[in-house]
Structure formats: C-alpha cells, structure tokens
Short mmCIF file of C-alpha atoms in Angstrom, two decimals:
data_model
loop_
_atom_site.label_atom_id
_atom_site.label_comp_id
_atom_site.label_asym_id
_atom_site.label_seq_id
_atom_site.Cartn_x
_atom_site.Cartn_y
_atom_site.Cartn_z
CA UNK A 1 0.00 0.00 0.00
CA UNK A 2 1.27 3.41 -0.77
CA UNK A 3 2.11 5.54 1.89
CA UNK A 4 0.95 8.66 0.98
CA UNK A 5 2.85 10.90 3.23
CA UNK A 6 6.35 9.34 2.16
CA UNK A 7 4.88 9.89 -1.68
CA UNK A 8 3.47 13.29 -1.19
CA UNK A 9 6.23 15.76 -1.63
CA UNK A 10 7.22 13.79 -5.05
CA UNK A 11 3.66 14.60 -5.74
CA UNK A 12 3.81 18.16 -5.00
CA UNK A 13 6.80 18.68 -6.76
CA UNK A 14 5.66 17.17 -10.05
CA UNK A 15 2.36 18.79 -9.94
CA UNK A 16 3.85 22.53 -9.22
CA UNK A 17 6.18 21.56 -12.23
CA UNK A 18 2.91 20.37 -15.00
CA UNK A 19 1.93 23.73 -13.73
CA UNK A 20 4.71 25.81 -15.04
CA UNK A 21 4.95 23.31 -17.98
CA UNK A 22 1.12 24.27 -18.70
CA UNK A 23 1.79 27.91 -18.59
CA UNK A 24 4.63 27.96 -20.65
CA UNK A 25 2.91 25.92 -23.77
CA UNK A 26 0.08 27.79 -23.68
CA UNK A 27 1.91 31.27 -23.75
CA UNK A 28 4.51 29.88 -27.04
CA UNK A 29 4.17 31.96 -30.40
CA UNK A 30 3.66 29.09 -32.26
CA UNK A 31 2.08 25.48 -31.89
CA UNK A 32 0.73 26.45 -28.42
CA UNK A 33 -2.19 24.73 -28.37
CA UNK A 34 -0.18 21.37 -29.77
CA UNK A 35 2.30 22.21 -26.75
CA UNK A 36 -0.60 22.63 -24.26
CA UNK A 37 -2.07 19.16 -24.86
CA UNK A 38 0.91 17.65 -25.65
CA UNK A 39 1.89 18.25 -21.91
CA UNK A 40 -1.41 16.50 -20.26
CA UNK A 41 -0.80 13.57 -22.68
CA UNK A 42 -3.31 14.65 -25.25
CA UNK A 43 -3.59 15.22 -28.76
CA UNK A 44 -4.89 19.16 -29.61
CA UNK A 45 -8.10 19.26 -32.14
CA UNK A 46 -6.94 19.53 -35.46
CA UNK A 47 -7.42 23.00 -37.62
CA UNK A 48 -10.04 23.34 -40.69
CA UNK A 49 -7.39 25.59 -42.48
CA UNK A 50 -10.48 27.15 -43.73
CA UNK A 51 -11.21 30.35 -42.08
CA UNK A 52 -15.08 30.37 -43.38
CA UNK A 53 -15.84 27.01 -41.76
CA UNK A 54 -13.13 26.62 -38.73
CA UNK A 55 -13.23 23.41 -36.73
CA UNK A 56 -15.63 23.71 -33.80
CA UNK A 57 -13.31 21.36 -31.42
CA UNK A 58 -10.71 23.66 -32.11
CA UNK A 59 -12.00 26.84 -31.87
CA UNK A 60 -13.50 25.58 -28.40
CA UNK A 61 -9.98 24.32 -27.48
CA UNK A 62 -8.43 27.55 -28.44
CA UNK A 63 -10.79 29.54 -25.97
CA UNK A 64 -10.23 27.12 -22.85
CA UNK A 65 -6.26 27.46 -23.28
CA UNK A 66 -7.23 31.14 -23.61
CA UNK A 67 -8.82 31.12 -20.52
CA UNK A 68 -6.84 29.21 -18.57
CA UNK A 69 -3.66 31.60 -19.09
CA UNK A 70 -4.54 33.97 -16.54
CA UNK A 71 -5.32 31.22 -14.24
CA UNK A 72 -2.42 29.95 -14.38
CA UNK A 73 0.08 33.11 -14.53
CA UNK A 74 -1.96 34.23 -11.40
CA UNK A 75 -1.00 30.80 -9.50
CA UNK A 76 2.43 30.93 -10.48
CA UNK A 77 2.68 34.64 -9.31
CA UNK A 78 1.14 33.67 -5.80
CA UNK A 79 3.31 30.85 -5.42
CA UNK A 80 0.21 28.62 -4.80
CA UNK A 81 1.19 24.93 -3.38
CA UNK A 82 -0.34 22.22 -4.43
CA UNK A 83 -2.22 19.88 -1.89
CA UNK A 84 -2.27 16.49 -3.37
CA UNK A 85 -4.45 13.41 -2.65
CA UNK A 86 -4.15 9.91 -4.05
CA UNK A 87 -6.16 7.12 -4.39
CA UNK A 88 -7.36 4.33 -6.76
CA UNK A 89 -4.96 4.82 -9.30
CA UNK A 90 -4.20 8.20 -9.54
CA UNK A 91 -3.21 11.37 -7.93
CA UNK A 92 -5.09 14.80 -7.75
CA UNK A 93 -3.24 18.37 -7.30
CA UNK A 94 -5.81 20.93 -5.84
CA UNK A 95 -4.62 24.41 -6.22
CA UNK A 96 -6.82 26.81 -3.81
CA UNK A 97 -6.84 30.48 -3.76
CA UNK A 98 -9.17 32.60 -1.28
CA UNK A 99 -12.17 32.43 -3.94
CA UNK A 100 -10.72 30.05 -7.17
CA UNK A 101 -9.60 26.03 -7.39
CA UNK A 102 -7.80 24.69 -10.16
CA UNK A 103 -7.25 20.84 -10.00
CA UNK A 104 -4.55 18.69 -12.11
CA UNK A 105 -4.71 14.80 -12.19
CA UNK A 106 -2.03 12.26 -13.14
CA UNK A 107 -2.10 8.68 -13.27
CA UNK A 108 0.12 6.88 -10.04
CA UNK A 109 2.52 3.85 -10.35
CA UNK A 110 1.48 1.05 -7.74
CA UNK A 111 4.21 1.74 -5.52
CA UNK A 112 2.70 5.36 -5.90
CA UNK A 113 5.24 7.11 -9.16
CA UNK A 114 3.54 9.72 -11.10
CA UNK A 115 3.55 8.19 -14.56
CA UNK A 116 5.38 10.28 -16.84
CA UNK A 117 4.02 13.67 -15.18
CA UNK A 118 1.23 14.04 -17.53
CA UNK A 119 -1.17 16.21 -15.60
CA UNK A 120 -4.13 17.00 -16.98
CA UNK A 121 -6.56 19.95 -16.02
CA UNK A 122 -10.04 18.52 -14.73
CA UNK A 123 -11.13 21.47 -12.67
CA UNK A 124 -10.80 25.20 -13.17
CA UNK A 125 -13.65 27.63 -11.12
CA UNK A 126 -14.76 28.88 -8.10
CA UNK A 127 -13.72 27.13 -4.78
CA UNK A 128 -17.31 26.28 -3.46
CA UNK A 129 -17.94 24.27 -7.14
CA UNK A 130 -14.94 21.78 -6.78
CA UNK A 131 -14.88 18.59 -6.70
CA UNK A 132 -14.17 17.54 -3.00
CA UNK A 133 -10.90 15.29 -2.63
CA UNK A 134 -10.78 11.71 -2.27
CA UNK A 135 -9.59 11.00 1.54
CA UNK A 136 -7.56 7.62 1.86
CA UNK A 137 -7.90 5.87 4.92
CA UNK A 138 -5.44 4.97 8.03
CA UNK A 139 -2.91 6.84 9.70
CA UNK A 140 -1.94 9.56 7.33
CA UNK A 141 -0.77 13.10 8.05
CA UNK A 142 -4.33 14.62 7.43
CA UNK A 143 -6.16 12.32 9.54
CA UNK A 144 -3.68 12.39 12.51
CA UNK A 145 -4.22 16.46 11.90
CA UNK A 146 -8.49 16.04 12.09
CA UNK A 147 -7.56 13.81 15.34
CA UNK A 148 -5.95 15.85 16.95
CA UNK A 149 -8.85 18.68 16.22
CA UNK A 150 -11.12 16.24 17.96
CA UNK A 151 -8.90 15.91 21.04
CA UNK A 152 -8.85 19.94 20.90
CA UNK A 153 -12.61 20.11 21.16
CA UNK A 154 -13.90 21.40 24.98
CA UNK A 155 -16.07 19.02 25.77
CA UNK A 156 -16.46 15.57 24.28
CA UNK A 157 -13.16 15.35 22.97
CA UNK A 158 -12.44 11.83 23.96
CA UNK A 159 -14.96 9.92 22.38
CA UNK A 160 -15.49 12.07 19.41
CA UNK A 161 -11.30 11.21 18.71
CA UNK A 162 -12.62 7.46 19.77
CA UNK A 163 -14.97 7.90 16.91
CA UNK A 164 -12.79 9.03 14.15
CA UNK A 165 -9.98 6.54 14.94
CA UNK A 166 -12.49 4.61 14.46
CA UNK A 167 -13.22 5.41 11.12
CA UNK A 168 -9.85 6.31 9.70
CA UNK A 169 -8.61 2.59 10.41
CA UNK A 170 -11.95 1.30 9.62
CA UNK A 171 -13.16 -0.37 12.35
CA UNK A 172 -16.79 -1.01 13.83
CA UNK A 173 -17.21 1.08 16.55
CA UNK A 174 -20.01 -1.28 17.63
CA UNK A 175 -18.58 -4.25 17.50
CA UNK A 176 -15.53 -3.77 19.85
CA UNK A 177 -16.88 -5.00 22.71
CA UNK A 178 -17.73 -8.36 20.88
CA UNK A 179 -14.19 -8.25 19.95
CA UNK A 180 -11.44 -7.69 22.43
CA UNK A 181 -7.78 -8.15 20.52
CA UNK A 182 -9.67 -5.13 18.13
CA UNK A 183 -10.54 -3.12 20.92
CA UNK A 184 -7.20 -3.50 22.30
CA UNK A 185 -5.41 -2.52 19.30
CA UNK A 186 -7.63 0.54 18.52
CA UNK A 187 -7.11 1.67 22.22
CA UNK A 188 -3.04 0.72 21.42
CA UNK A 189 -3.59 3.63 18.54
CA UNK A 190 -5.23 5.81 20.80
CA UNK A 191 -2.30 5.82 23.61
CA UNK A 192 0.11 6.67 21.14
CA UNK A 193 -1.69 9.24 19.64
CA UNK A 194 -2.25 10.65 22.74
CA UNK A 195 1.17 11.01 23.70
CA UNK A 196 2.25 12.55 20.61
CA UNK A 197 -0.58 15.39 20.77
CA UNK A 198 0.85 15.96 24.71
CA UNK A 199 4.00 16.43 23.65
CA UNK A 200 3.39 18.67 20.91
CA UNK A 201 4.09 16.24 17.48
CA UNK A 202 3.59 17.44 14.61
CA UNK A 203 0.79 15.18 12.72
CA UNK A 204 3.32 14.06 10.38
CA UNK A 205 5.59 12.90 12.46
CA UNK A 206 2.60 12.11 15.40
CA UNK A 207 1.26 9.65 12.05
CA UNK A 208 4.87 7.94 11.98
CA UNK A 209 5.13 7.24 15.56
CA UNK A 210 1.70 5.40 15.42
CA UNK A 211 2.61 3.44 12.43
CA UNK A 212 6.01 2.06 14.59
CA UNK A 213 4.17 1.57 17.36
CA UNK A 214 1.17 -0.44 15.77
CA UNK A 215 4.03 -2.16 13.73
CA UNK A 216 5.63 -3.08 16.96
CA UNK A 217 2.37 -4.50 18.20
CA UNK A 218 1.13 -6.73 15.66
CA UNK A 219 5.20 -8.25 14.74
CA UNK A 220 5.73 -8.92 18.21
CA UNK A 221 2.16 -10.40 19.22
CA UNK A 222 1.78 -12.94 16.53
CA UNK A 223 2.67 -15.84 18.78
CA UNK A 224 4.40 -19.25 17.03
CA UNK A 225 4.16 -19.14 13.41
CA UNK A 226 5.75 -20.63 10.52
CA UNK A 227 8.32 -19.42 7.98
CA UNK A 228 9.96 -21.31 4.89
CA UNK A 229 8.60 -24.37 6.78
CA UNK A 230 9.97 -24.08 10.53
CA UNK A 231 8.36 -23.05 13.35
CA UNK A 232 9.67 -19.84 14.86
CA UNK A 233 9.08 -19.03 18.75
CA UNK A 234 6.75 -15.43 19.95
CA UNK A 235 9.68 -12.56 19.71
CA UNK A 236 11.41 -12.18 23.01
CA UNK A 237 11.53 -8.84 24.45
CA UNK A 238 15.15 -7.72 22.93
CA UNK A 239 14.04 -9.12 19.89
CA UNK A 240 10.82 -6.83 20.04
CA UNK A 241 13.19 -3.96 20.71
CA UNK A 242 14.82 -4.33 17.86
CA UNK A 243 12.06 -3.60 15.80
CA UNK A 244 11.10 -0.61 17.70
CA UNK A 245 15.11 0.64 17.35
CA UNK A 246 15.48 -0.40 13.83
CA UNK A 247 12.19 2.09 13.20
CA UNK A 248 13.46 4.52 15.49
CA UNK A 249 16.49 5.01 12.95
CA UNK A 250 14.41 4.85 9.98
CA UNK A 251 13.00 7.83 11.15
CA UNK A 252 15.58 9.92 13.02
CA UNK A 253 18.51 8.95 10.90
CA UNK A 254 17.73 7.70 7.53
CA UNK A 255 19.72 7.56 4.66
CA UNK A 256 20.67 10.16 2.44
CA UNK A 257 19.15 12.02 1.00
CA UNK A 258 15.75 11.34 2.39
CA UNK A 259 15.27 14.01 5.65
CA UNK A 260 14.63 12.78 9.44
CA UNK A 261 11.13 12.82 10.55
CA UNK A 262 11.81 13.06 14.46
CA UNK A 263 14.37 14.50 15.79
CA UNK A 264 16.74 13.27 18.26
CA UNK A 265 14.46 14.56 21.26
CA UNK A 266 11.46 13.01 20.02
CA UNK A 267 12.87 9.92 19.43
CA UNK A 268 13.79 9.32 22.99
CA UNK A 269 10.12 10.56 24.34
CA UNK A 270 9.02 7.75 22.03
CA UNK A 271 11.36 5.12 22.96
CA UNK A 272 10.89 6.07 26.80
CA UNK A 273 6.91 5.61 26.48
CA UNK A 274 7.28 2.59 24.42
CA UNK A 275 9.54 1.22 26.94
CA UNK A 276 7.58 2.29 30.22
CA UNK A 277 4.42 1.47 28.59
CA UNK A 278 3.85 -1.46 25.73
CA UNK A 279 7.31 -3.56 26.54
CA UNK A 280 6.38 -2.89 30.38
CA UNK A 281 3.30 -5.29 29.68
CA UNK A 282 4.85 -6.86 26.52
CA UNK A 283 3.89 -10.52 28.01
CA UNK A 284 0.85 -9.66 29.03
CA UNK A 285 -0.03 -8.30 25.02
CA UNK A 286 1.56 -11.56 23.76
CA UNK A 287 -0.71 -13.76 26.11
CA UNK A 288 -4.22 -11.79 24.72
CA UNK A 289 -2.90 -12.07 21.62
CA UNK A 290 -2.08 -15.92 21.32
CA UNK A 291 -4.94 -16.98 23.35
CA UNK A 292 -8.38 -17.90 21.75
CA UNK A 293 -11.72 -17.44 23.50
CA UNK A 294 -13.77 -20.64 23.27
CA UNK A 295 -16.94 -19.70 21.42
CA UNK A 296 -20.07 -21.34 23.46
CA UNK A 297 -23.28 -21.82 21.70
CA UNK A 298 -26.47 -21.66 23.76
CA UNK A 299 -29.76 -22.16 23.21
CA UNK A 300 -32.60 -20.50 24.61
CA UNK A 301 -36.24 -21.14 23.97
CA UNK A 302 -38.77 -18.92 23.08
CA UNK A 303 -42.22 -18.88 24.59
CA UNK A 304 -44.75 -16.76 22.58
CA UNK A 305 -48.09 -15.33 24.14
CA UNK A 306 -51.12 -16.54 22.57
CA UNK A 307 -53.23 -13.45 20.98
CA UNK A 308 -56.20 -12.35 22.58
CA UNK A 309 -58.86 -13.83 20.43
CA UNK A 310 -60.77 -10.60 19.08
CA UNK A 311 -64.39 -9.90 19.51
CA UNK A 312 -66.57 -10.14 16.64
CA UNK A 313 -67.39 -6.52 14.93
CA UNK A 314 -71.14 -6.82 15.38
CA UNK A 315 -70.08 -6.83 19.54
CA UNK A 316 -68.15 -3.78 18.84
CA UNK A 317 -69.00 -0.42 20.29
CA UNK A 318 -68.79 3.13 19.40
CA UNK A 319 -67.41 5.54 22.10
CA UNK A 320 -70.81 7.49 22.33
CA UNK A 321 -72.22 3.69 22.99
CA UNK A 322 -69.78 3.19 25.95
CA UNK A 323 -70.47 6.66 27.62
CA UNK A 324 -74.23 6.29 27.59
CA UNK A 325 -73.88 2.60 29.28
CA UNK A 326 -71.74 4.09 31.47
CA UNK A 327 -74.03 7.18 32.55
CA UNK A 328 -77.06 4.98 32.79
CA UNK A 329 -75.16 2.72 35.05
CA UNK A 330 -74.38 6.06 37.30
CA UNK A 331 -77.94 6.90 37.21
CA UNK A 332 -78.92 3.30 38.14
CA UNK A 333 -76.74 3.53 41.36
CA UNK A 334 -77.53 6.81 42.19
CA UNK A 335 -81.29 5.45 42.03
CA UNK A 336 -80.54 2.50 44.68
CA UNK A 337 -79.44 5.19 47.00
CA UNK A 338 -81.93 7.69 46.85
CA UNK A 339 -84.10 4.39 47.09
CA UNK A 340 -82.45 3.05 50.28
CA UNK A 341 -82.25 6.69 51.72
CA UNK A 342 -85.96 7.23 51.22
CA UNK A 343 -87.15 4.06 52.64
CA UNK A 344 -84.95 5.01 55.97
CA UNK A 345 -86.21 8.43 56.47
CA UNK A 346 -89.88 6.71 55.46
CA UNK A 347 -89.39 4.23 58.37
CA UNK A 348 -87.76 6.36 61.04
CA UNK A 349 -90.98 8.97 60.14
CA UNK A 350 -93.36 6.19 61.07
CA UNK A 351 -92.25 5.33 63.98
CA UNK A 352 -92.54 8.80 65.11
CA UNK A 353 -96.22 9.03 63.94
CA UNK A 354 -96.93 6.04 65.43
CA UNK A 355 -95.46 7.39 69.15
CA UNK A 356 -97.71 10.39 68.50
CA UNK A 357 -100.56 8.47 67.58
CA UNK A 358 -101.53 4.66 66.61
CA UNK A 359 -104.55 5.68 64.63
CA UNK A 360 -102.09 7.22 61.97
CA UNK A 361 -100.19 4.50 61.18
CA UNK A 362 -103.60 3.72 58.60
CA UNK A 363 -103.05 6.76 56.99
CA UNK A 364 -98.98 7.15 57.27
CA UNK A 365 -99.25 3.43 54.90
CA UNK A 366 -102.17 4.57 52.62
CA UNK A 367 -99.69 7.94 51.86
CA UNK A 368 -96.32 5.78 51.42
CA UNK A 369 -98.11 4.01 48.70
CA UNK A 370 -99.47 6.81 46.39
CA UNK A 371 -96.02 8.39 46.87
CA UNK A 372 -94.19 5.02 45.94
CA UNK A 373 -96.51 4.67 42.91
CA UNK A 374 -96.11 8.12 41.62
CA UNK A 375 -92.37 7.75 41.87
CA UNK A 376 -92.87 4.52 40.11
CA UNK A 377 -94.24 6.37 37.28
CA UNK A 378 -92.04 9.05 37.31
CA UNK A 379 -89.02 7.05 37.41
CA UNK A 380 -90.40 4.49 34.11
CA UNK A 381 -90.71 8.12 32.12
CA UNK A 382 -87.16 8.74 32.83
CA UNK A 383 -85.81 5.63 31.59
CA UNK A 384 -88.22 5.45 28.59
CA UNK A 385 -86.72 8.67 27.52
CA UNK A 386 -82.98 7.81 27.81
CA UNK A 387 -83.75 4.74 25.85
CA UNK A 388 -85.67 6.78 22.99
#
C-alpha cells in the first residue's frame, strides 16, 4: 500500500512543475495549443485551415487554453502549493486560492510514481464548485491532523477522537466490545496518539510514531508461526526492541538524501513511552494475543403469548355507545341510593307518627303508597326517555 505521506512531496513537486509546464505551452508563439495538450498527454483538435468554416473542437480548445492563461500566470505569481491526494490509481493536485480552485490529475505507479508527469486539467472555477478530494484511509498526516482537532474540542473530545480513529482505520465502533484483541489494538492507537498530541508532534511525524508503534504491536504479538517451513518461537523482548530501534532510525537517521522525521528529542520521548508502557506489559499483550476465546453456543427457547382472540365486529362499540352505558349505570346507582335513603327516612318517620298516635299508622301506609306509585311512574318516564 502506498504511503501517501512518504509519496506526497514527489507529488507536490511534479504537480507545481505540469503547472509551469502548462503555462509555458500555452503562452509559445507558435504550436501552443499542440504544446498545451501535448503536456497532459493529449492530442490538440486539429485546424479546418479554412477560415469560413473553422473546426468547432478547435476553436472551443483555443478559448479554454485562452482562458486558462490567466489562471495559471496568477497561481504561479502567488506561489500557490499544491495539496495532493491519491487514491485508486491516480493522484489529484488541488490548487486553492481565497475564492478560485484549479485541480490537475495524473495517473500513479502502484508503488505510488507519477507516470510520466502528464497532468491533466479537470477542474478550473470557483472554490465552493470543486470537486471535494478523495480522503484515503489509516494513519496519514491529514487524519492524525483532524484527530488531533477532535482531542482539541472542549467538551467531548475523547470519544469524538474514539470515533474518528475509528473510522480512519476502519473499524466497527459497535462491535468492539464483541471483539477484544480489536478493541485493544484501537485503544493501542489511541495511547500513542495521545502522547504525541501531549508532547506537541507534529501530525506528520505524530502519524509515523503510530505506524512504529502499531508495527511493533502486531510483529511482536503474533505468537508461534511458521516461515519457509519451521516453526519460529513469539519474539522475546530484545528481539521486540529491535524492531522498535530499527524504526526509530528509519526515522531519526535515515539515509541520504531522504530528511529525518523526528528529531533526536522526540525519538527518545518515544522510545521512553514505548519502553515504560507497551514492553512494560509486553507478556501480558503476547498472552491476549495468542490466546483464543472458546466460542459457546447456547440455546434458549422462546415462549410466545397466545393473541387475545378478538371480539366479533357486530359486539363492537362506538365511544358514544360506551359513555351512555356508562351514565345509565351512574344513574342506576344513584337510584338505589336515593331508594335506600328514602325508605330510611320513610321508616324512622313512622315510627314517630306512630309514638304520637296509633290511629295514623292507617293513613302514614295509605300515603307511602301513592307516593311510591307516583315515583314509580315518574321514574319508568325517565328511563323510557334515555332509551328513545
């Protein structure tokens, strides 16, 4: 896999030149056009040679090269930079200005070579129209750069980083917990990330760190495995400090004429919180590591309630239905205790008559029934006009 920070200043370089190589063709006395295209790897439309009835491609061509020459005098003037991104093949220069975008594309080798610098133009307008670039996953400079935004952030900076590590080495964020070596690798990342935004790394240099240290991790956590056919033993602790020193050089000394990345204070933060840290525990990584949780299968019945059998729709009632039953009901009870109420006050009023005088008890009766018939009455006109 190409690493695109190790392949972007190449990038950069030939991009600013296609630039300059643009400009110049299209500014040349004669054959500019031919020179323009030739330098993107094209062939220019041809000329009519008849002025009365000119080529349409070429005319058209003529104009955008027109165009374009102020664009790109006005980029070379400012001293613009390219910003490259690369993926799938090929490689994309943008060019940004406060307000205009102008974006050249090349084809890329596997192990990430420009082929033959021919950039073409695919983009030339304002800012807010172009084409957003193509992010690559894993630890590159940018994302190490948007991570360490996240860790910036006042509240919620943890798991928001959490989040976008997450994404950048495109992992599940769900299912971590199911899986524990992931988890414990992601949170590996994290650490080392961490340590680099505490002690003020640069992201390019924060991205390399990572990379050794995950490198570090997964050669010296494999356990037993094979190679050309004998068994070699888990790395020993020297061993796995070998890697981590051999990387360490890579990166603070390399060979000419490639530039360090740390310098010699970095490198011993790193290899002091590699050593109190990951090697401090190194057995403990190997053992998670080489170990396999058993997977258990269980099985688990499930009872399902029966449904309520539902009631047929001629028993079904409206909600004006439900409210009379439910006042004629009220009136029903409130009946049975006026009843029971009238009969006590109708006894107790008796009695009294009949202290007073035995003779009225004839006529106390004879009144209690007309008054129990007309409520009779009164009370069967009431319920015949609910019903109706």
């Amino acid at each position: 896999m190409v690493d695109e920070d190790d392949r972007e200043p190449q990038w950069v370089r030939a991009c600013a030149a296609a630039l300059s190589a643009l400009h110049a063709a299209s500014t040349n006395e004669e054959g500019a056009l031919e020179a323009y295209y030739l330098v993107q790897g094209a062939q220019a439309p041809q000329d009519s040679g008849d002025p009365k009835n000119p080529n349409p491609e070429h005319t058209e061509a003529l104009e955008s090269m027109a165009a374009m020459q102020p664009v790109l005098r006005a980029l070379l003037d400012a001293g613009v930079t390219p910003e490259c991104f690369a993926q799938e093949g090929k490689c994309q220069g943008f060019f940004r200005t406060a307000e205009t975008c102008l974006v050249l594309e090349a084809a890329v080798e596997a192990d990430g070579a420009v082929c033959d610098a021919k950039w073409r133009v695919v983009f030339s307008g304002a800012l807010a129209d172009a084409p957003t670039p193509t992010e690559s996953p894993g630890l590159t400079r940018r994302n190490v750069a948007r991570f360490f935004e996240c860790l910036a952030q006042l509240e919620g900076a943890g798991p928001a980083a959490e989040r976008f590590l997450c994404t950048i080495l495109q992992e599940d964020h769900e299912m971590l917990v199911a899986d524990q070596q992931k988890a414990i690798r992601l949170d590996f990342v994290f650490t080392a990330l961490l340590f680099a935004f505490e002690n003020k790394f640069a992201p390019h240099p924060a991205a390399k760190v990572a990379k050794l240290a995950l490198e570090v991790l997964d050669q010296s956590t494999l356990g037993s495995w094979l190679v050309m056919g004998e068994k070699r033993a888990a790395l020993t602790q020297p061993q796995s400090f070998e890697v981590l020193s051999a990387g360490l050089m890579e990166l603070a000394a390399p060979n000419l004429p490639a530039e360090p990345v740390l310098d010699a204070t970095q490198a011993r933060q790193f290899s002091e919180y590699m050593a109190r840290t990951f090697f401090s525990h190194l057995t403990l990584y190997q053992a998670v590591y080489s170990l396999q949780r058993p997977e258990t299968k269980l099985e688990k019945k499930v009872l399902l309630e029966t449904a309520a059998k539902p009631l047929p729709s001629s028993r079904a009632k409206s909600v004006e239905q439900i409210k009379q039953e439910e006042n004629a009901a009220k009136a029903e009870a409130d009946l049975e205790a006026y009843r029971a109420q009238r009969a006590k006050d109708e006894a107790a009023l008796t009695e009294e008559l009949i202290e007073i005088d035995p003779e009225a008890e004839r006529i106390v009766q004879a009144i209690v029934r007309k008054q129990r018939q007309a409520m009779k009455e009164n009370f069967n006109q009431h319920y015949a006009d609910i019903e109706s």
